Coordinates of C-alpha atoms in Angstrom, one line a residue:
X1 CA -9.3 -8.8 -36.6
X2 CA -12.7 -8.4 -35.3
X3 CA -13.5 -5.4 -33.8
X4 CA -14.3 -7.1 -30.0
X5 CA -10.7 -8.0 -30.3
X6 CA -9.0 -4.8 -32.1
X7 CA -11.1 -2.5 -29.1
X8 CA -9.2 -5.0 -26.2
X9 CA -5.8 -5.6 -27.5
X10 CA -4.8 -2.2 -25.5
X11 CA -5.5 -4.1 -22.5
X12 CA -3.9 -7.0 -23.6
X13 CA -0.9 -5.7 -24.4
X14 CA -0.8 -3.6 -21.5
X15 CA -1.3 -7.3 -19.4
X16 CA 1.1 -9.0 -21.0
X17 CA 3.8 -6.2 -21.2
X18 CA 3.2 -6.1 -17.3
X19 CA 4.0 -10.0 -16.5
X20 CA 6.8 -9.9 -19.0
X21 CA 8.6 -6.5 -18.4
X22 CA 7.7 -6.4 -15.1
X23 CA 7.4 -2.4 -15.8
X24 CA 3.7 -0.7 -15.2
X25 CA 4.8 2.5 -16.5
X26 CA 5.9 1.4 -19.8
X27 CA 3.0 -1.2 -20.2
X28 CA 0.6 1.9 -19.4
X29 CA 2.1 4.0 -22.2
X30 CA 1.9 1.5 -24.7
X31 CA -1.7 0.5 -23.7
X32 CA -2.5 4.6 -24.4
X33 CA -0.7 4.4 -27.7
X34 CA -2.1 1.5 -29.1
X35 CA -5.7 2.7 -27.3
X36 CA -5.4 6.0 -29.1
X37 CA -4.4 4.4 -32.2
X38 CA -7.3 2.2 -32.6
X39 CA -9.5 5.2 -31.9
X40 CA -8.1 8.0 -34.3
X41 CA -8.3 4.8 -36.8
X42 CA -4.0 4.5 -37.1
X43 CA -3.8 8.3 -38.3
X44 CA -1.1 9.7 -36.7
X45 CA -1.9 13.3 -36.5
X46 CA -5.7 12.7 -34.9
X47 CA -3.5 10.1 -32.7
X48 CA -2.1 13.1 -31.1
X49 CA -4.4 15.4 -30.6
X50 CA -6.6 12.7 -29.1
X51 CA -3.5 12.0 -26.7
X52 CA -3.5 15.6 -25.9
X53 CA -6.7 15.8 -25.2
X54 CA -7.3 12.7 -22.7
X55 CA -3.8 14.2 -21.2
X56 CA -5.3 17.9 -20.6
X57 CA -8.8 16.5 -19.4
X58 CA -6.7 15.3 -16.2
X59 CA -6.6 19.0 -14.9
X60 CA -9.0 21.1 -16.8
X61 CA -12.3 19.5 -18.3
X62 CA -15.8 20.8 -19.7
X63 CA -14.7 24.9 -18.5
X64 CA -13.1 23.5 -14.9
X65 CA -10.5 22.3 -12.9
X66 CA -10.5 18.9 -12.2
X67 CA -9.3 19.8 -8.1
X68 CA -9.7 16.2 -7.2
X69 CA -6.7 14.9 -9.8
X70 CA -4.8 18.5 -9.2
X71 CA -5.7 17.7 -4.9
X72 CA -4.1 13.9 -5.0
X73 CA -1.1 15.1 -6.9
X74 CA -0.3 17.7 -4.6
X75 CA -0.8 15.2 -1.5
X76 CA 1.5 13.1 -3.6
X77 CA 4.5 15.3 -3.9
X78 CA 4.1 16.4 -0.4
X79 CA 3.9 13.4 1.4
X80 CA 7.1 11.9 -0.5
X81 CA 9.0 15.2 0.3
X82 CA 7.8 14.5 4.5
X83 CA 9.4 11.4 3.7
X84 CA 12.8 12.5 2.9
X85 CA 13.1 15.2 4.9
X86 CA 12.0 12.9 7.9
X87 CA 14.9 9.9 6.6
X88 CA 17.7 12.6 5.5
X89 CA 16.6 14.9 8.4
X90 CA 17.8 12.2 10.9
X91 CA 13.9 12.3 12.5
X92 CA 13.8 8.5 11.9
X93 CA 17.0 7.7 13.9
X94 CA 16.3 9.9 16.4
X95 CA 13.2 8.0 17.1
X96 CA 14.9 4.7 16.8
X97 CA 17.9 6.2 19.5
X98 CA 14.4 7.1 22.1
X99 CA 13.0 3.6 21.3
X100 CA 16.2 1.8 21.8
X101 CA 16.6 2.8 25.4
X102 CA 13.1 2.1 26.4
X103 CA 12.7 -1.6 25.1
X104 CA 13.6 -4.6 28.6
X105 CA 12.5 -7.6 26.9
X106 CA 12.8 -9.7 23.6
X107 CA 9.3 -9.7 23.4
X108 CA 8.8 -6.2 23.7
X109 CA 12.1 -5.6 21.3
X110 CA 9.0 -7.8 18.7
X111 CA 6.1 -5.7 19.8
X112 CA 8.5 -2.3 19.3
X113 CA 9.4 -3.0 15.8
X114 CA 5.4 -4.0 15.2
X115 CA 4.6 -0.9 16.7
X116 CA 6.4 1.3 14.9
X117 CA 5.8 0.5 11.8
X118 CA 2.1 1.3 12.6
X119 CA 3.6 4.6 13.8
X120 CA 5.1 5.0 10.2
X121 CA 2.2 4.5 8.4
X122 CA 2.9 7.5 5.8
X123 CA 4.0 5.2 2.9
X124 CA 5.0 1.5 2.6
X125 CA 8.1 1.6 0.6
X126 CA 9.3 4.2 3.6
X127 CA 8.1 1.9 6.5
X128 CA 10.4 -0.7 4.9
X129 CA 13.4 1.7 4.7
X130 CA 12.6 3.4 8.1
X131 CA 12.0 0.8 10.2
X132 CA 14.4 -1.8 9.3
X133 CA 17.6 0.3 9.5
X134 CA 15.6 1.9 13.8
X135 CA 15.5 -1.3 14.5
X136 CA 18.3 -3.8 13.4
X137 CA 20.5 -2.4 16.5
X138 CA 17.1 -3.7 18.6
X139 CA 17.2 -7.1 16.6
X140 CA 20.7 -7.9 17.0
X141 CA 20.7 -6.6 20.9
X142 CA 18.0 -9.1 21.8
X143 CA 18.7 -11.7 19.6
X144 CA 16.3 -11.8 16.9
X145 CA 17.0 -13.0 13.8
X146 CA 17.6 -10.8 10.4
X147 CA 14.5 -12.4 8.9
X148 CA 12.2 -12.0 11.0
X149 CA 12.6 -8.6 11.3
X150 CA 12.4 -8.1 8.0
X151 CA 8.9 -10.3 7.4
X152 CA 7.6 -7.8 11.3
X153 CA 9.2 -4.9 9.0
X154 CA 7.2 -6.0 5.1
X155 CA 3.9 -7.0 7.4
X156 CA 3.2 -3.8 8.7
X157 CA 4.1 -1.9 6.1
X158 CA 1.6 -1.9 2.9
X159 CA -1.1 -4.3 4.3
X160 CA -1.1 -0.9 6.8
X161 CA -1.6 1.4 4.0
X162 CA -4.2 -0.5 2.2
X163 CA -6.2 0.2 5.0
X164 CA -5.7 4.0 5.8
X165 CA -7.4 6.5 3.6
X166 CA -4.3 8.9 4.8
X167 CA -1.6 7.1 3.6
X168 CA 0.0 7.4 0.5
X169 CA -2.0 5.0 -1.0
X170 CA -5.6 6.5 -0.2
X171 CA -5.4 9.2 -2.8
X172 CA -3.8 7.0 -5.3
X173 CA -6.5 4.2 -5.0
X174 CA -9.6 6.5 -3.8
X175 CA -8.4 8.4 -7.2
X176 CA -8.7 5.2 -9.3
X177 CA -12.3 4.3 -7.1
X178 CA -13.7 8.2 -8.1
X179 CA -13.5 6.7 -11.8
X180 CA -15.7 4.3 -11.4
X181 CA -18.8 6.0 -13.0
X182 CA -21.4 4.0 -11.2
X183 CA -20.0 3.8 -7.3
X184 CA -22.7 4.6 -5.3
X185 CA -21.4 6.5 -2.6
X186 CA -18.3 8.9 -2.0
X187 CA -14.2 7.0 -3.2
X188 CA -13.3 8.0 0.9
X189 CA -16.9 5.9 1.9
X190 CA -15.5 3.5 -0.7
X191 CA -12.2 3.1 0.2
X192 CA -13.0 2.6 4.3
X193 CA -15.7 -0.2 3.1
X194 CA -13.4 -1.9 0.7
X195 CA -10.9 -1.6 3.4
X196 CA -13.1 -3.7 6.1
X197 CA -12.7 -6.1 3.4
X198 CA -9.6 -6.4 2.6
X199 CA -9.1 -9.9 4.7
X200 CA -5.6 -10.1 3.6
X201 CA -4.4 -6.8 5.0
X202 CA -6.2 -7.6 8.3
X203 CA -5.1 -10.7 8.6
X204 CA -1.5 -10.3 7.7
X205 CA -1.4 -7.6 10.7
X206 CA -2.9 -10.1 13.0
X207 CA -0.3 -13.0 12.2
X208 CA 2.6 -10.2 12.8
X209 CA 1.0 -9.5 16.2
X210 CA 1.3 -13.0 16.8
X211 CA 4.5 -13.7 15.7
X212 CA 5.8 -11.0 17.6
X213 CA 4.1 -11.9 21.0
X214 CA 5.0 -15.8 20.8
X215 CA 8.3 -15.1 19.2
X216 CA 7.3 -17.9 16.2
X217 CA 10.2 -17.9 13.8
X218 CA 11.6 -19.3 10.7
X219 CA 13.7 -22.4 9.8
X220 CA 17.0 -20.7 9.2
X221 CA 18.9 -20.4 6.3
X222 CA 22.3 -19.7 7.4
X223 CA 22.9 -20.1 10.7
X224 CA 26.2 -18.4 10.9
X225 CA 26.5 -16.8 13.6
X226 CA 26.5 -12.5 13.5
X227 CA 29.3 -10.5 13.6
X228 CA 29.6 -9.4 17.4
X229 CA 32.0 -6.0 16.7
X230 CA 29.6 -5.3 14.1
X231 CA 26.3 -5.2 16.3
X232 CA 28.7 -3.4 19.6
X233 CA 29.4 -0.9 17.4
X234 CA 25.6 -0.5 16.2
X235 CA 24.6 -0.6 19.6
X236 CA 26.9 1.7 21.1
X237 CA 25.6 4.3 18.8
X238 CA 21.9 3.6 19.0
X239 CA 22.5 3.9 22.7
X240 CA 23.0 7.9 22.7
X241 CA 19.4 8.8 23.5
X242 CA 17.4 10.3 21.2
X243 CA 14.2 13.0 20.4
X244 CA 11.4 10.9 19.3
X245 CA 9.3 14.1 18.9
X246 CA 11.2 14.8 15.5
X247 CA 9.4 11.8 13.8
X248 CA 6.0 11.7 15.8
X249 CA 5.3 15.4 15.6
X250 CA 4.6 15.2 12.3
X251 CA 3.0 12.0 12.2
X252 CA 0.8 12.9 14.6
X253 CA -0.5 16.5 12.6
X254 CA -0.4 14.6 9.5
X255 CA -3.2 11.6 11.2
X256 CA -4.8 14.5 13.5
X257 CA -5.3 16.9 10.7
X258 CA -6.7 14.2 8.2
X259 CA -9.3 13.2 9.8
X260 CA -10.1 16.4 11.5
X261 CA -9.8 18.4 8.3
X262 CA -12.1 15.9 6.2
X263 CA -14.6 16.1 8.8
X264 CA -14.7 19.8 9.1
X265 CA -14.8 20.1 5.3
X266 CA -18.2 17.4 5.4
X267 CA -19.5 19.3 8.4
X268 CA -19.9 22.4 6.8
X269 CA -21.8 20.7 4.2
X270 CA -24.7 19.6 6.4
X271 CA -26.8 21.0 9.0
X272 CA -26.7 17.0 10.9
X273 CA -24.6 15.6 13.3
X274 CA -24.7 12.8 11.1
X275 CA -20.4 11.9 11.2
X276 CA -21.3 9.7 8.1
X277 CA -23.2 12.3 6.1
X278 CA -19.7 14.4 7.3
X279 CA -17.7 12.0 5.5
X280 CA -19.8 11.4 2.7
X281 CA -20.2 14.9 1.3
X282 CA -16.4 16.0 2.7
X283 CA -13.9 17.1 0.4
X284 CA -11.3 14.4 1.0
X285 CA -8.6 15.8 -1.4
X286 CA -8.6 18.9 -0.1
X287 CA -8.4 17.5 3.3
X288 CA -5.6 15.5 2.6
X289 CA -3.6 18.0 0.6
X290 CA -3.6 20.5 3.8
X291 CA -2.9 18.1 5.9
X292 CA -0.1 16.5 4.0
X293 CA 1.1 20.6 3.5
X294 CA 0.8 21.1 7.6
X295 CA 2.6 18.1 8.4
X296 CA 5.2 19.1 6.1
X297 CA 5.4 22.4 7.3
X298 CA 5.4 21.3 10.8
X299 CA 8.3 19.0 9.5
X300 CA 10.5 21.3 8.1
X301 CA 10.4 24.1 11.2
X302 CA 11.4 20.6 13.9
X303 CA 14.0 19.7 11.2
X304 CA 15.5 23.6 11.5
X305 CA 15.1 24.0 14.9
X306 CA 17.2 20.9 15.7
X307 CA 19.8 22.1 13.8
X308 CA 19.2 21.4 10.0
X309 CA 20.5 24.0 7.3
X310 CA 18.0 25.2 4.9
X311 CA 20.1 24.5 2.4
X312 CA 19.8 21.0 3.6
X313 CA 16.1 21.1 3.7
X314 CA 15.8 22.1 0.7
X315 CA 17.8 19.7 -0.8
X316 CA 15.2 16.9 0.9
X317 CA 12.6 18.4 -0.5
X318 CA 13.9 17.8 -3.9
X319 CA 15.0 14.8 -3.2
X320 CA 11.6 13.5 -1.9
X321 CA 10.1 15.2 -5.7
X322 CA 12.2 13.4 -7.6
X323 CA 11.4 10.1 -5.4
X324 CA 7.6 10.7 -5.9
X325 CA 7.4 11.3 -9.6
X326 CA 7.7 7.8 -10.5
X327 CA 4.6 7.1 -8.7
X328 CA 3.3 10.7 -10.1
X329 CA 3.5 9.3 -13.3
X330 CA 2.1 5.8 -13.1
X331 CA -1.2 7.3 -11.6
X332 CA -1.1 9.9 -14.6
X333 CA -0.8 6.8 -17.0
X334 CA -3.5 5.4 -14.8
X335 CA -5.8 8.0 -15.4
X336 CA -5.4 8.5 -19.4
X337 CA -5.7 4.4 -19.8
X338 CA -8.7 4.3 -18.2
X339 CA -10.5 7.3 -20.8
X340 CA -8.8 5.2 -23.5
X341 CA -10.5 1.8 -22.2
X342 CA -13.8 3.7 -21.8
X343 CA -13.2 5.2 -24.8
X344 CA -13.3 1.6 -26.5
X345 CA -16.1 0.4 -24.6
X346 CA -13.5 -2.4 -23.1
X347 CA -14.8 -2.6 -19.3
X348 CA -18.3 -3.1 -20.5
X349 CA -17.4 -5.6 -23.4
X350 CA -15.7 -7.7 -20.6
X351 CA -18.1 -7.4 -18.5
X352 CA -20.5 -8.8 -21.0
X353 CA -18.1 -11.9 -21.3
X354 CA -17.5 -12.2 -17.6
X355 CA -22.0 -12.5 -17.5
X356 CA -21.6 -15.0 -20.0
X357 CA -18.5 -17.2 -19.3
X358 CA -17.9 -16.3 -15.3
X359 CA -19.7 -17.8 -12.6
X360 CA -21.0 -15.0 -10.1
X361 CA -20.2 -18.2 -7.3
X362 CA -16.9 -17.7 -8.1
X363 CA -16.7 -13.8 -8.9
X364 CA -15.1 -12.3 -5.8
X365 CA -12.6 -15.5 -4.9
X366 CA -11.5 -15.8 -8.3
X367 CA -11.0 -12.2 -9.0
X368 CA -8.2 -12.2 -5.8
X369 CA -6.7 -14.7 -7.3
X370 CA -6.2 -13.4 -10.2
X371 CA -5.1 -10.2 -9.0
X372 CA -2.5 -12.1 -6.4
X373 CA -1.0 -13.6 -9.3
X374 CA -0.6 -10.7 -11.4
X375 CA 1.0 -8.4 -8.6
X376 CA 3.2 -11.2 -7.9
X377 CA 4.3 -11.8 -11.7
X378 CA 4.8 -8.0 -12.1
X379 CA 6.1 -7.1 -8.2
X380 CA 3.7 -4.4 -8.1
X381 CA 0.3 -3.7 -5.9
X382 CA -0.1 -0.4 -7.5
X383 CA 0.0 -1.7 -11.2
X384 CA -2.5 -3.8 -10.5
X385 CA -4.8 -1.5 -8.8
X386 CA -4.2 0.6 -11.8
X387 CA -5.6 -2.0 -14.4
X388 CA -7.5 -4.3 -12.3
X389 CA -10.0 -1.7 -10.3
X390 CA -11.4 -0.2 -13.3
X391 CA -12.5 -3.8 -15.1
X392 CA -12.9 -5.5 -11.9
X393 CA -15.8 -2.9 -10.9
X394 CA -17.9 -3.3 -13.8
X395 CA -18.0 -6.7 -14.0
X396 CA -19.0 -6.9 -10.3
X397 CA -21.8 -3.9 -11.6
X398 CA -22.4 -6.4 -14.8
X399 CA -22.8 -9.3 -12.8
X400 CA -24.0 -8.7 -9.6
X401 CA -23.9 -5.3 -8.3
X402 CA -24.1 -6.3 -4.9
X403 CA -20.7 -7.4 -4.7
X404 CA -19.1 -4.2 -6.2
X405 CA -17.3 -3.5 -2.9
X406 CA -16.6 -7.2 -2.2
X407 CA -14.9 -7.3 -5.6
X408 CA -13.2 -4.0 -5.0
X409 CA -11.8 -5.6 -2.0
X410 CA -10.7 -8.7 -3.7
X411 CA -8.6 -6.7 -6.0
X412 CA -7.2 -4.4 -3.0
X413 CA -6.2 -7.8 -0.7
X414 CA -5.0 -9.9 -3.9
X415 CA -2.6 -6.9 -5.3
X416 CA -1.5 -6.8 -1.7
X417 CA -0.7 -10.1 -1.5
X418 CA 1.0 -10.7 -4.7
X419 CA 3.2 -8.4 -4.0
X420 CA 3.9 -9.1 -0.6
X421 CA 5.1 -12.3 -1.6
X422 CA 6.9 -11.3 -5.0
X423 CA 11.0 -11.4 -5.1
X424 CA 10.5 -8.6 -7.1
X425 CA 8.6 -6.3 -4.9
X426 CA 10.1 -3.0 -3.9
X427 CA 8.7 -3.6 -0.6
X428 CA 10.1 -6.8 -0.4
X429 CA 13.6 -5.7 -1.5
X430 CA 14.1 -2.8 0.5
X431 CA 12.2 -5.0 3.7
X432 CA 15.2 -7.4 3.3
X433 CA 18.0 -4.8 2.5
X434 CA 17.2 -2.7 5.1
X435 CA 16.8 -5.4 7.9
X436 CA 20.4 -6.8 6.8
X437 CA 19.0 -10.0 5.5
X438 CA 19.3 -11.6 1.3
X439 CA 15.5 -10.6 -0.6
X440 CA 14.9 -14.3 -1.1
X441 CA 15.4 -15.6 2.2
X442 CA 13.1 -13.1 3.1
X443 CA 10.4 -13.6 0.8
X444 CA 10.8 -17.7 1.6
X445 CA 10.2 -17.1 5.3
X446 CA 7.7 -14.8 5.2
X447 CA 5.9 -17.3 2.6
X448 CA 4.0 -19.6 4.8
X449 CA 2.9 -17.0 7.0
X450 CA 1.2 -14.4 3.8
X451 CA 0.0 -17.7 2.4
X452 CA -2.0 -18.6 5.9
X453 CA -3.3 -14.8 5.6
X454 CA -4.0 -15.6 2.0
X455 CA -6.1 -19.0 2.5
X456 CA -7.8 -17.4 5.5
X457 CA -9.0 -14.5 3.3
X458 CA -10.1 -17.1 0.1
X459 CA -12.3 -18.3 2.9
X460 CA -13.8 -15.4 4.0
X461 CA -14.6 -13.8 -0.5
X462 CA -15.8 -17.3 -0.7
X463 CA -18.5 -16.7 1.8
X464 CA -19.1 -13.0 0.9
X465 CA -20.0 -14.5 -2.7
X466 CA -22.4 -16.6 -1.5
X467 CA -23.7 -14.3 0.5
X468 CA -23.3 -15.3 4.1
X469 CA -23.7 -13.0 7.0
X470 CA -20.7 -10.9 7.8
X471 CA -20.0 -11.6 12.0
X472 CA -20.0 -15.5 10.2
X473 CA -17.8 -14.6 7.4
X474 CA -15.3 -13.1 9.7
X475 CA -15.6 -16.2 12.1
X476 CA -14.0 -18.4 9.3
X477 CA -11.5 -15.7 8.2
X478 CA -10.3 -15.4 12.4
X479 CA -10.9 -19.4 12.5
X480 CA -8.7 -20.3 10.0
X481 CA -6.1 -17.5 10.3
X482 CA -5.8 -18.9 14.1
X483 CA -5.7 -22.6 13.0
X484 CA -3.5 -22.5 10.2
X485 CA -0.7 -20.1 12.8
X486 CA -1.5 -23.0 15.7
X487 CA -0.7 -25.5 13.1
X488 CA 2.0 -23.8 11.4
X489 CA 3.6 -23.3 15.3
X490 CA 3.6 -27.2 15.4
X491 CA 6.3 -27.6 13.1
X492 CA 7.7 -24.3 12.6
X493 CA 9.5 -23.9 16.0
X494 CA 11.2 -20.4 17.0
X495 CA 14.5 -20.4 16.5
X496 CA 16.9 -21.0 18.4
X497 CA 17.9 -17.6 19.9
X498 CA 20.9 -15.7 19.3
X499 CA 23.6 -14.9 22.0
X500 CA 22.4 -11.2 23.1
X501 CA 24.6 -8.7 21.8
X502 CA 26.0 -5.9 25.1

């Protein structure tokens, strides 16, 4: 075997693993084995030690701490322990009891469960859980139908978090941008620009906005009818009132204290008022991990004022650990496969390909294809950040640096859509699950809508990569976003509306 091809079957196994086994974590760890392997030339003892190494380099490197990996996996763990404590604590149907008294109309029963999951922005697989169970009682009150909750639930859920660098997701991906050697400005500047990009995400928020305002369904089904005792007994207990101050509390410190906390940390870096010279020289893992530890503490003293035993808290807080570590461990994978690929010189051999054999017309539109397939053959956004950020930056660096962010985007809005549409998606599971509806007749009716999002946001890389102006650029993505829904809305009627349940 050549040694081109011996230095890049780590990645291929590591692909292929992915779309077969449909499980990142164990085609991460036998990318690093095989990676190390081929470096310590198949000796098993140097194997090790090189594994070691690579592992302890992740926290301590070169006579320091490496804060930034030690800051995002603190965030980590306390953001997934907020979650639990806020779903176990009862926080989350106490805000659905408050909402469920306030809503008057079908379309504002739409615009409610839209709205919320903006509110629960903390982490997607959470929005999914969280707002489908708050608002089924709304569904089935004012008629709406099991499936389209779930597709308002999945839609505003991790398209959301692909945009907001305090989610769950900005560490994770801002910690896979900071290891791109070459990124010319700060991963938090990265992430907002590659964000602006991300026509998928946009998009895919602006279609649920519509859906929800026009009250555009799907073709049903099954159009049995619900079970009436069923929904009368939901509704009589969502109808007890409720303290919506349990879940927005700490929402609110964790957004408030994010952005306030990375701009304090920039400010004191600079003499300016310059708010982007604040952001690019602020310490954004620091930020986030006292803001995530803030909100959590803010969390757990609601949670025992309105009753909760601290035995109980403490039991969510180990809970939300356990839930987190998962994750935890894919980013740590993330991190060592990335020193073994750069180890082998693999990003920069396929970027030498991708000059050769890859037309830069192409470059940006392709690579969200490619990623959209890959996240939908594996179910998983976050797996494909993990493998496609890394090589997908420096062939945009290879081929034309200029469209480093644009490609960077690509990956972001292509992962996201993947697994939006996957069967196999988390999100997509627990979207349907917890909206009371089967995971495939949610993922077929939410199909033509994330497809119109998709093909609006082909149009708009497309144009990016040859590089028209942006206002014009966004003019196709809104133009075809809008024509595709007015012609979808032609023959895709609402449905028929289901008797009110009282």
């Amino acid at each position: 075997m050549s040694p081109s091809l011996l230095a890049i079957l780590p990645l291929l196994l590591t692909l292929i693993l992915a779309l077969w086994l449909r499980r990142t974590l164990i085609a991460l760890g036998v990318g690093i084995i095989s990676g190390a392997l081929i470096i310590a030339h198949f000796d098993i003892m140097q194997t090790g030690g090189y594994l070691a190494e690579i592992g302890l380099k992740q926290f301590y490197s070169q006579g320091a701490w490496q804060w930034w990996h030690l800051n995002v996996l603190l965030a980590m763990l306390l953001l997934g322990s907020m979650t639990q404590l806020l779903a176990r604590g009862g926080a989350v149907g106490q805000f659905g009891d408050w909402l469920y008294r306030r809503i008057r109309t079908e379309r504002q029963a739409r615009l409610g469960i839209v709205f919320l999951g903006w509110l629960v922005f903390i982490d997607g697989i959470f929005s999914c859980l969280a707002v489908g169970h708050v608002c089924q009682p709304l569904s089935q009150r004012y008629g709406i139908r099991n499936e389209q909750l779930a597709y308002l639930v999945d839609s505003n859920a991790s398209p959301l978090c692909a945009l907001l660098p305090f989610s769950s997701w900005g560490p994770y991906v801002m910690a896979l941008l900071a290891g791109i050697s070459f990124l010319p400005i700060s991963p938090l500047q990265a992430f907002i620009e590659v964000a602006a990009l991300n026509f998928y995400a946009i998009s895919t928020l602006g279609l649920s906005l519509l859906v929800a305002w026009f009250g555009l369904g799907f073709r049903p089904l099954n159009t049995s009818p619900q079970m009436p005792g069923l929904s009368a007994m939901i509704v009589a207990e969502a109808d007890t009132g409720g303290n919506p101050w349990l879940l927005a509390l700490p929402m609110l410190t964790l957004l408030g204290a994010s952005v306030g906390l990375t701009l304090w940390s920039g400010a004191q870096q600079v003499v300016s008022w310059d708010l982007a010279e604040w952001l690019a020289q602020a310490d954004i893992g620091a930020s986030m991990r006292n803001a995530c530890l803030l909100a959590t503490l803010v969390t757990l003293v609601m949670l025992s004022v309105s009753g909760r035993r601290m035995a109980e808290l403490f039991g969510d807080l180990s809970h939300g650990v356990r839930m987190i570590t998962f994750a935890i461990a894919i980013l740590l994978c993330t991190w060592m496969i990335g020193a073994v690929i750069q180890d082998l010189g693999v990003a920069t051999l396929l970027a030498s390909w991708a000059k050769l054999y890859l037309s830069a017309q192409l470059l940006v539109a392709g690579m969200f294809l490619l990623c959209a397939l890959m996240a939908f053959a594996t179910g998983s956004s976050w797996g494909t950040f993990a493998i496609m950020i890394p090589i997908g930056g420096e062939i945009a660096h290879t081929v034309d640096v200029s469209l480093l962010l644009p490609v960077l985007g690509a990956v972001m809005a292509g992962s996201v859509f993947g697994d939006h549409c996957s069967p196999i998606s988390d999100t997509s599971v627990l979207s349907a699950t917890s909206s009371g509806c089967l995971p495939h007749d949610h993922v077929v009716t939410q199909l033509p809508f994330a497809l119109i999002a998709a093909c609006a946001a082909l149009v708009g890389y497309q144009l990016v990569n040859l590089a028209v102006a942006t206002p014009l650029v966004w003019l196709a993505v809104v133009s075809s976003s809008l024509g595709l829904f007015a012609l979808m809305a032609r023959f895709y009627p609402p449905w028929p509306r289901l008797v009110a349940q009282t």
